[in-house]
CSV table of C-alpha atoms and ligand atoms in Angstrom, one decimal:
chain,number,residue,atom,x,y,z
S,21,MET,CA,0.0,0.0,0.0
S,22,LYS,CA,1.7,3.1,-1.2
S,23,ASN,CA,-0.6,5.8,0.2
S,24,THR,CA,-4.2,6.9,0.7
S,25,ILE,CA,-5.0,6.9,-3.0
S,26,SER,CA,-4.1,3.2,-3.3
S,27,ALA,CA,-6.3,2.6,-0.1
S,28,TYR,CA,-9.2,4.4,-1.8
S,29,LYS,CA,-8.8,2.4,-5.0
S,30,THR,CA,-8.6,-0.9,-3.1
S,31,MET,CA,-11.7,0.0,-1.0
S,32,SER,CA,-13.6,0.8,-4.2
S,33,ALA,CA,-12.8,-2.6,-5.6
S,34,ILE,CA,-13.7,-4.3,-2.3
S,35,GLU,CA,-17.0,-2.3,-2.1
S,36,LYS,CA,-17.9,-3.6,-5.6
S,37,LYS,CA,-17.3,-7.2,-4.5
S,38,LEU,CA,-18.9,-6.9,-1.1
S,39,SER,CA,-22.2,-5.4,-2.4
S,40,ALA,CA,-22.5,-8.7,-4.5
S,41,VAL,CA,-21.5,-10.8,-1.5
S,42,ALA,CA,-24.0,-9.1,0.8
S,43,ALA,CA,-26.8,-9.6,-1.6
S,44,ARG,CA,-26.3,-13.4,-1.4
S,45,SER,CA,-25.5,-13.6,2.4
S,46,ARG,CA,-28.8,-12.8,4.1
S,47,GLY,CA,-29.2,-14.8,7.3
S,48,ILE,CA,-25.6,-16.0,7.3
S,49,ILE,CA,-23.0,-15.6,10.1
S,50,PRO,CA,-19.8,-16.8,8.4
S,51,TYR,CA,-16.6,-17.9,10.0
S,52,SER,CA,-14.6,-19.2,7.0
S,53,THR,CA,-15.4,-20.3,3.5
S,54,THR,CA,-16.1,-23.7,1.9
S,55,ALA,CA,-13.9,-25.2,-0.9
S,56,ASP,CA,-15.8,-23.2,-3.6
S,57,GLY,CA,-15.0,-19.9,-1.7
S,58,ARG,CA,-18.5,-19.3,-0.4
S,59,PHE,CA,-19.3,-18.4,3.2
S,60,ASP,CA,-20.0,-21.2,5.6
S,61,ASP,CA,-22.6,-20.4,8.3
S,62,THR,CA,-22.8,-19.6,12.0
S,63,GLY,CA,-19.2,-19.8,13.1
S,64,GLU,CA,-18.0,-23.2,14.3
S,65,ASP,CA,-21.6,-24.5,14.3
S,66,SER,CA,-22.5,-22.5,17.4
S,67,ILE,CA,-24.3,-19.2,17.9
S,68,CYS,CA,-21.8,-18.6,20.7
S,69,TRP,CA,-18.6,-18.8,18.5
S,70,TRP,CA,-16.2,-16.0,19.3
S,71,THR,CA,-16.1,-14.7,15.7
S,72,ASN,CA,-19.8,-14.2,15.3
S,73,GLY,CA,-19.6,-10.4,15.5
S,74,PHE,CA,-17.1,-9.8,12.7
S,75,PHE,CA,-19.4,-10.1,9.6
S,76,GLY,CA,-21.8,-7.7,11.4
S,77,GLY,CA,-18.8,-5.4,12.0
S,78,MET,CA,-17.9,-5.6,8.3
S,79,LEU,CA,-21.4,-4.7,7.4
S,80,TRP,CA,-21.5,-1.7,9.7
S,81,GLN,CA,-18.2,-0.5,8.4
S,82,MET,CA,-19.5,-0.8,4.8
S,83,TYR,CA,-22.8,0.9,5.7
S,84,ASN,CA,-21.0,3.7,7.4
S,85,TYR,CA,-18.7,4.1,4.3
S,86,THR,CA,-21.3,3.8,1.5
S,87,GLY,CA,-24.8,4.4,3.1
S,88,ASN,CA,-26.1,1.3,1.3
S,89,SER,CA,-29.0,0.2,3.6
S,90,LEU,CA,-28.6,-3.5,2.6
S,91,TYR,CA,-25.5,-3.7,4.8
S,92,LYS,CA,-27.4,-2.2,7.7
S,93,GLU,CA,-30.3,-4.6,7.3
S,94,LEU,CA,-28.0,-7.6,7.3
S,95,ALA,CA,-26.1,-6.3,10.3
S,96,GLU,CA,-29.3,-5.8,12.3
S,97,ASP,CA,-30.3,-9.4,11.6
S,98,ILE,CA,-27.1,-10.7,12.9
S,99,GLU,CA,-27.3,-8.6,16.1
S,100,LYS,CA,-30.8,-10.0,16.8
S,101,LYS,CA,-29.6,-13.6,16.1
S,102,LEU,CA,-26.9,-13.2,18.7
S,103,ASP,CA,-29.5,-12.6,21.4
S,104,GLU,CA,-29.7,-16.4,21.6
S,105,ASN,CA,-26.2,-16.4,23.0
S,106,PHE,CA,-27.3,-14.3,26.0
S,107,MET,CA,-29.4,-17.2,27.2
S,108,LEU,CA,-26.6,-19.8,27.0
S,109,PRO,CA,-24.3,-19.3,30.0
S,110,TRP,CA,-21.7,-21.8,28.7
S,111,GLY,CA,-21.3,-19.6,25.7
S,112,MET,CA,-20.9,-16.3,27.6
S,113,ASP,CA,-17.2,-15.9,27.9
S,114,HIS,CA,-14.6,-13.2,27.6
S,115,ASP,CA,-15.2,-12.8,23.9
S,116,SER,CA,-18.2,-10.6,24.7
S,117,GLY,CA,-16.1,-7.8,23.3
S,118,PHE,CA,-15.5,-9.6,19.9
S,119,LYS,CA,-19.2,-10.5,19.6
S,120,TRP,CA,-21.0,-7.3,20.7
S,121,LEU,CA,-18.6,-4.5,19.9
S,122,PRO,CA,-18.9,-5.0,16.2
S,123,THR,CA,-22.6,-5.7,16.4
S,124,ALA,CA,-24.6,-3.9,19.1
S,125,VAL,CA,-22.1,-1.3,20.0
S,126,ALA,CA,-21.3,-0.6,16.4
S,127,HIS,CA,-25.0,-0.2,15.8
S,128,CYS,CA,-25.2,2.3,18.6
S,129,LYS,CA,-22.2,4.3,17.2
S,130,ALA,CA,-23.7,4.3,13.7
S,131,ASP,CA,-27.3,4.9,14.8
S,132,TRP,CA,-28.1,5.1,18.5
S,133,ASN,CA,-31.0,3.0,19.8
S,134,GLU,CA,-32.0,1.6,23.1
S,135,LYS,CA,-32.1,-2.1,22.3
S,136,SER,CA,-28.5,-2.1,21.0
S,137,HIS,CA,-27.4,-0.1,23.9
S,138,ASN,CA,-28.9,-2.6,26.3
S,139,ARG,CA,-27.3,-5.5,24.5
S,140,GLY,CA,-23.9,-3.8,24.8
S,141,ILE,CA,-24.5,-3.2,28.6
S,142,ILE,CA,-25.5,-6.9,29.2
S,143,ALA,CA,-22.4,-8.0,27.3
S,144,ALA,CA,-20.2,-5.7,29.4
S,145,GLU,CA,-21.7,-6.8,32.7
S,146,ASN,CA,-20.9,-10.3,31.7
S,147,LEU,CA,-17.3,-9.5,30.8
S,148,ALA,CA,-16.8,-7.5,34.0
S,149,GLY,CA,-18.3,-10.4,36.0
S,150,ARG,CA,-15.3,-12.6,34.9
S,151,PHE,CA,-12.8,-10.4,36.7
S,152,ASN,CA,-10.7,-12.2,39.3
S,153,PRO,CA,-9.8,-9.5,41.9
S,154,ASN,CA,-7.0,-11.4,43.5
S,155,GLY,CA,-5.1,-12.0,40.2
S,156,ASN,CA,-6.4,-8.9,38.5
S,157,PHE,CA,-7.3,-10.9,35.4
S,158,ILE,CA,-10.4,-11.4,33.3
S,159,ARG,CA,-11.1,-15.1,33.0
S,160,ALA,CA,-11.0,-16.2,29.4
S,161,TRP,CA,-12.8,-19.4,28.7
S,162,ASN,CA,-15.4,-21.6,30.4
S,163,ASP,CA,-15.0,-25.2,31.2
S,164,SER,CA,-17.4,-28.1,31.6
S,165,GLY,CA,-17.8,-27.4,35.4
S,166,ASP,CA,-14.5,-29.0,36.5
S,167,GLY,CA,-12.8,-25.6,37.2
S,168,SER,CA,-10.0,-26.4,34.8
S,169,ARG,CA,-10.0,-23.0,33.2
S,170,VAL,CA,-11.0,-20.8,36.2
S,171,GLY,CA,-7.5,-19.4,36.3
S,172,THR,CA,-6.9,-18.8,32.6
S,173,ALA,CA,-6.4,-15.5,30.9
S,174,ILE,CA,-5.3,-14.9,27.3
S,175,ILE,CA,-3.6,-12.0,25.4
S,176,ASP,CA,-6.6,-11.8,23.0
S,177,CYS,CA,-8.6,-10.3,25.9
S,178,MET,CA,-6.9,-7.0,25.4
S,179,MET,CA,-9.2,-6.6,22.4
S,180,ASN,CA,-12.3,-7.1,24.6
S,181,LEU,CA,-11.5,-4.3,27.0
S,182,PRO,CA,-12.9,-1.6,24.7
S,183,LEU,CA,-16.4,-3.0,25.6
S,184,LEU,CA,-15.7,-2.1,29.2
S,185,TYR,CA,-14.4,1.4,28.4
S,186,TRP,CA,-17.5,2.0,26.3
S,187,ALA,CA,-19.8,0.7,29.1
S,188,SER,CA,-18.2,3.0,31.6
S,189,ASP,CA,-18.9,5.9,29.4
S,190,ALA,CA,-22.4,4.8,28.5
S,191,THR,CA,-23.4,4.2,32.2
S,192,LYS,CA,-21.2,6.8,33.9
S,193,ASP,CA,-20.1,3.9,36.1
S,194,PRO,CA,-16.3,3.8,36.4
S,195,ARG,CA,-16.2,0.1,37.6
S,196,PHE,CA,-16.0,-1.1,34.0
S,197,SER,CA,-12.9,0.8,33.1
S,198,GLN,CA,-11.4,0.1,36.5
S,199,ILE,CA,-11.6,-3.6,35.7
S,200,ALA,CA,-10.2,-2.9,32.2
S,201,THR,CA,-7.2,-1.0,33.4
S,202,ARG,CA,-6.4,-3.6,36.1
S,203,HIS,CA,-6.5,-6.3,33.5
S,204,ALA,CA,-4.3,-4.2,31.2
S,205,ASP,CA,-1.8,-3.6,33.9
S,206,MET,CA,-1.7,-7.3,34.8
S,207,ALA,CA,-1.1,-8.1,31.1
S,208,MET,CA,1.7,-5.6,30.9
S,209,LYS,CA,3.4,-7.4,33.8
S,210,HIS,CA,2.7,-11.0,32.9
S,211,PHE,CA,2.0,-11.2,29.2
S,212,VAL,CA,4.8,-9.1,27.6
S,213,ARG,CA,8.3,-10.5,27.7
S,214,SER,CA,11.5,-8.5,28.0
S,215,ASP,CA,12.2,-8.7,24.3
S,216,GLY,CA,8.7,-7.2,23.5
S,217,SER,CA,7.1,-10.5,22.4
S,218,ALA,CA,3.8,-11.6,24.1
S,219,ILE,CA,2.7,-14.9,25.5
S,220,HIS,CA,-0.7,-16.4,24.5
S,221,ILE,CA,-2.0,-18.0,27.7
S,222,GLY,CA,-1.4,-17.1,31.3
S,223,VAL,CA,-2.4,-19.5,34.1
S,224,PHE,CA,-3.1,-18.1,37.6
S,225,ASP,CA,-4.0,-19.6,40.9
S,226,PRO,CA,-7.6,-18.4,41.0
S,227,ASN,CA,-7.6,-18.2,44.8
S,228,SER,CA,-4.4,-16.5,45.6
S,229,GLY,CA,-4.1,-14.8,42.2
S,230,GLU,CA,-0.5,-15.9,41.9
S,231,PHE,CA,0.7,-16.1,38.3
S,232,LEU,CA,1.8,-19.7,37.7
S,233,ARG,CA,3.0,-20.2,34.2
S,234,SER,CA,2.5,-19.4,30.5
S,235,GLU,CA,1.2,-21.9,28.0
S,236,GLY,CA,1.5,-22.1,24.2
S,237,GLY,CA,-2.1,-22.2,22.9
S,238,GLN,CA,-2.5,-21.6,19.1
S,239,GLY,CA,1.1,-20.8,18.4
S,240,TYR,CA,4.0,-23.1,17.6
S,241,ALA,CA,5.0,-24.0,21.2
S,242,THR,CA,5.1,-22.7,24.8
S,243,GLY,CA,7.5,-19.8,24.9
S,244,SER,CA,7.0,-19.0,21.2
S,245,SER,CA,5.5,-15.9,19.6
S,246,TRP,CA,2.2,-16.6,18.0
S,247,THR,CA,1.8,-13.8,15.5
S,248,ARG,CA,-2.0,-13.2,16.0
S,249,GLY,CA,-1.3,-12.9,19.7
S,250,GLN,CA,1.4,-10.3,19.0
S,251,ALA,CA,-1.2,-8.5,16.8
S,252,TRP,CA,-3.9,-8.6,19.5
S,253,ALA,CA,-1.3,-7.1,21.9
S,254,ILE,CA,-0.2,-4.3,19.6
S,255,TYR,CA,-3.8,-3.2,18.8
S,256,GLY,CA,-5.1,-4.1,22.3
S,257,PHE,CA,-2.6,-2.1,24.3
S,258,THR,CA,-2.9,0.8,21.8
S,259,LEU,CA,-6.7,0.8,22.5
S,260,SER,CA,-6.2,1.0,26.2
S,261,GLY,CA,-3.9,3.9,25.6
S,262,LEU,CA,-6.5,5.6,23.4
S,263,TYR,CA,-9.3,5.2,25.9
S,264,THR,CA,-7.3,6.1,29.0
S,265,GLY,CA,-4.7,8.5,27.7
S,266,GLU,CA,-2.1,6.5,29.7
S,267,GLU,CA,1.3,6.6,28.1
S,268,LYS,CA,2.3,3.2,29.6
S,269,TYR,CA,-0.1,1.4,27.4
S,270,PHE,CA,1.2,3.1,24.2
S,271,GLU,CA,4.8,2.3,25.3
S,272,THR,CA,3.9,-1.4,25.8
S,273,ALA,CA,2.2,-1.5,22.4
S,274,LYS,CA,5.3,0.0,20.8
S,275,ARG,CA,7.6,-2.6,22.4
S,276,VAL,CA,5.4,-5.4,21.0
S,277,ALA,CA,5.3,-3.5,17.6
S,278,ASP,CA,9.1,-3.1,17.5
S,279,ASN,CA,9.5,-6.8,18.0
S,280,PHE,CA,6.9,-7.6,15.4
S,281,ILE,CA,8.6,-5.4,12.8
S,282,LEU,CA,12.0,-6.9,13.7
S,283,GLN,CA,10.8,-10.5,13.5
S,284,SER,CA,8.8,-10.0,10.3
S,285,ALA,CA,12.0,-8.6,8.5
S,286,LYS,CA,13.6,-12.0,9.0
S,287,ARG,CA,11.2,-13.6,6.4
S,288,PRO,CA,11.3,-11.1,3.5
S,289,ASP,CA,10.0,-13.8,1.1
S,290,MET,CA,6.6,-14.3,2.6
S,291,GLY,CA,3.7,-12.7,4.5
S,292,ILE,CA,3.5,-12.8,8.3
S,293,PRO,CA,4.1,-16.4,9.5
S,294,ILE,CA,1.7,-18.1,12.0
S,295,ASP,CA,4.4,-17.9,14.6
S,296,PHE,CA,7.7,-16.0,14.6
S,297,ASP,CA,9.3,-19.1,16.1
S,298,GLN,CA,8.1,-21.6,13.5
S,299,PRO,CA,11.0,-23.2,11.5
S,300,LEU,CA,12.3,-20.8,8.9
S,301,ASP,CA,11.5,-23.2,6.1
S,302,CYS,CA,7.9,-23.4,7.2
S,303,LYS,CA,6.1,-21.0,4.9
S,304,ARG,CA,2.6,-21.1,6.4
S,305,GLU,CA,1.2,-17.6,7.0
S,306,ASP,CA,-1.5,-15.9,8.9
S,307,SER,CA,-2.9,-12.9,7.0
S,308,SER,CA,-5.3,-12.2,9.9
S,309,ALA,CA,-2.2,-11.3,12.1
S,310,ALA,CA,-1.0,-8.9,9.4
S,311,ALA,CA,-4.4,-7.2,9.1
S,312,ILE,CA,-4.9,-6.9,12.9
S,313,ALA,CA,-1.4,-5.6,13.5
S,314,ALA,CA,-1.9,-3.0,10.7
S,315,CYS,CA,-4.9,-1.6,12.6
S,316,GLY,CA,-2.8,-1.1,15.7
S,317,LEU,CA,0.2,0.2,13.8
S,318,ILE,CA,-1.9,2.8,12.0
S,319,GLU,CA,-3.2,4.1,15.4
S,320,LEU,CA,0.4,4.2,16.7
S,321,GLY,CA,1.5,5.7,13.4
S,322,LYS,CA,-0.6,8.8,14.1
S,323,THR,CA,2.3,10.1,16.2
S,324,ASN,CA,5.2,8.1,14.8
S,325,GLU,CA,5.9,7.5,11.0
S,326,LYS,CA,7.8,4.3,11.6
S,327,TYR,CA,4.6,2.5,12.7
S,328,TYR,CA,2.5,4.1,9.9
S,329,ASN,CA,5.0,2.9,7.3
S,330,ALA,CA,5.1,-0.6,8.8
S,331,ALA,CA,1.3,-0.7,8.5
S,332,LEU,CA,1.5,0.4,4.8
S,333,ASP,CA,4.0,-2.4,4.2
S,334,LEU,CA,1.7,-5.0,5.7
S,335,LEU,CA,-1.3,-3.8,3.9
S,336,GLY,CA,0.6,-3.4,0.6
S,337,PHE,CA,1.7,-7.0,0.8
S,338,LEU,CA,-1.8,-8.2,1.7
S,339,CYS,CA,-3.6,-6.2,-1.0
S,340,GLU,CA,-1.1,-7.1,-3.7
S,341,ASN,CA,-0.6,-10.8,-2.9
S,342,ARG,CA,-3.3,-12.2,-0.6
S,343,LEU,CA,-6.5,-10.4,-1.6
S,344,SER,CA,-9.2,-11.9,-3.7
S,345,LEU,CA,-11.4,-9.5,-5.6
S,346,ASP,CA,-13.1,-12.3,-7.6
S,347,GLU,CA,-16.8,-11.6,-7.2
S,348,ASN,CA,-17.7,-15.3,-7.3
S,349,THR,CA,-16.0,-15.9,-4.0
S,350,ASP,CA,-17.1,-14.4,-0.6
S,351,TYR,CA,-13.7,-14.0,1.2
S,352,LEU,CA,-11.2,-11.2,0.9
S,353,LEU,CA,-8.0,-12.5,2.4
S,354,TRP,CA,-6.5,-16.0,2.0
S,355,ASN,CA,-3.5,-17.7,3.7
S,356,CYS,CA,-5.0,-17.3,7.2
S,357,ALA,CA,-4.6,-19.8,10.0
S,358,ASP,CA,-6.8,-20.4,13.0
S,359,SER,CA,-3.9,-22.1,14.9
S,360,PHE,CA,-0.5,-23.5,14.0
S,361,TRP,CA,-1.5,-27.1,14.8
S,362,SER,CA,-4.8,-26.9,13.1
S,363,ASN,CA,-5.5,-29.6,10.5
S,364,ARG,CA,-7.0,-27.1,8.2
S,365,GLU,CA,-3.7,-25.8,6.8
S,366,GLN,CA,-4.3,-22.4,5.2
S,367,MET,CA,-7.8,-21.0,5.2
S,368,THR,CA,-9.9,-17.9,5.1
S,369,LEU,CA,-11.1,-16.2,8.3
S,370,ILE,CA,-13.9,-13.6,8.6
S,371,TYR,CA,-11.9,-11.5,11.1
S,372,ALA,CA,-9.0,-11.2,8.7
S,373,ASP,CA,-11.4,-9.6,6.3
S,374,TYR,CA,-13.0,-7.4,9.0
S,375,TYR,CA,-9.6,-6.0,10.1
S,376,LEU,CA,-8.5,-5.5,6.5
S,377,ILE,CA,-11.5,-3.3,5.9
S,378,GLU,CA,-11.1,-1.5,9.2
S,379,ALA,CA,-7.4,-0.8,8.4
S,380,LEU,CA,-8.1,0.5,4.9
S,381,LEU,CA,-10.9,2.7,6.1
S,382,LYS,CA,-8.6,4.1,8.8
S,383,LEU,CA,-6.1,5.0,6.0
S,384,VAL,CA,-8.8,7.0,4.2
S,385,GLY,CA,-10.2,8.5,7.5
S,386,LYS,CA,-13.6,6.8,7.0
S,387,ASP,CA,-13.7,4.0,9.6
S,388,LEU,CA,-16.5,3.6,12.1
S,389,PRO,CA,-14.8,3.6,15.5
S,390,ILE,CA,-15.9,0.2,16.6
S,391,PHE,CA,-12.9,-0.9,18.7
S,392,THR,CA,-11.5,2.7,19.0
S,393,PRO,CA,-13.1,5.4,20.9
S,394,THR,CA,-15.3,8.0,19.1
S,395,LYS,CA,-14.0,11.5,18.7
S,396,GLU,CA,-15.9,12.4,21.9
S,397,GLY,CA,-13.9,9.6,23.6
S,398,LYS,CA,-16.8,7.1,23.8
D,11,LIG,N1,-9.3,-15.1,19.9
D,11,LIG,C1,-9.0,-16.3,19.3
D,11,LIG,C2,-8.0,-16.3,18.2
D,11,LIG,O1,-7.4,-15.3,17.9
D,11,LIG,O2,-7.9,-17.3,17.5
């Protein structure tokens, strides 16, 4: 991506494709695509799947950008469908931010209404209720009642914190952002290593709150640097900085970004790998990590050209080499990976497409602030 003009051109090609995709996607909540490149439906076969907000988020971004009411109609349908999730306690986890920021909260930001506002508050209450005050962490996942995951937090949760910042502003109740900043401070301490890389999973004693160990999760191994986790950290700490104005979060985001830029440069012949520690001859990539990192780097780049240029490089590579503008397929980015050890090799992922669109719209100054605060700080 050379500059804003190339971002405009790419967005106009994407808009042409997405208007055709939307017209054939009524009632669908996609996660990935089938072998013929068409959307599959409803995440990983569950209304509670963590990615179920992203297609809605794409639709809100496109509605905000174009004014085409078809996008809004489809986004509202998805938001209503997700109400089923509220009644399934096993499916209410820390991903409330990923699910309801790009749907209910995005709806509020595009077009305020009481129902969407209430959905956002219910989701935020649930997220805040997962806070462990002794360990200062938000519990990530549920378990089957055996307590095996009570003490688990993951780096991805940095991206769910904006739901809490939004809720504090919406209710004038500081408890939500107090929880968010306590989690962010904990993550600065336990999730970011001295070289600027981030761990994926942190395990705590849920009673004493003591940090016990890190685990590998979706990356190559325990101790490695899963690139999507690095990207969640870059964008997530930046977001905490934007909502609170606290320099320490920007500084942390920059440390992770510096390491991301350094590690990426070691593989000039490919996109972003799934894990910076995977063997050098392993060429498997994760385009989603590149798109998410680009969003964070653009925000950091508003005060430092180095990060802005790094974002342009990532987006340039994606748009020139990994973007499908074929109107017969539903996905945008290919060469994504849900996890290093997944059987599915390279795939498409709806959130890769969401963050690509958000990044390109940021470049042209036309993004709906879904994860970021509004100009009024909300
Ligand atoms: N938040 C789960 C993932 O990034 O795969």
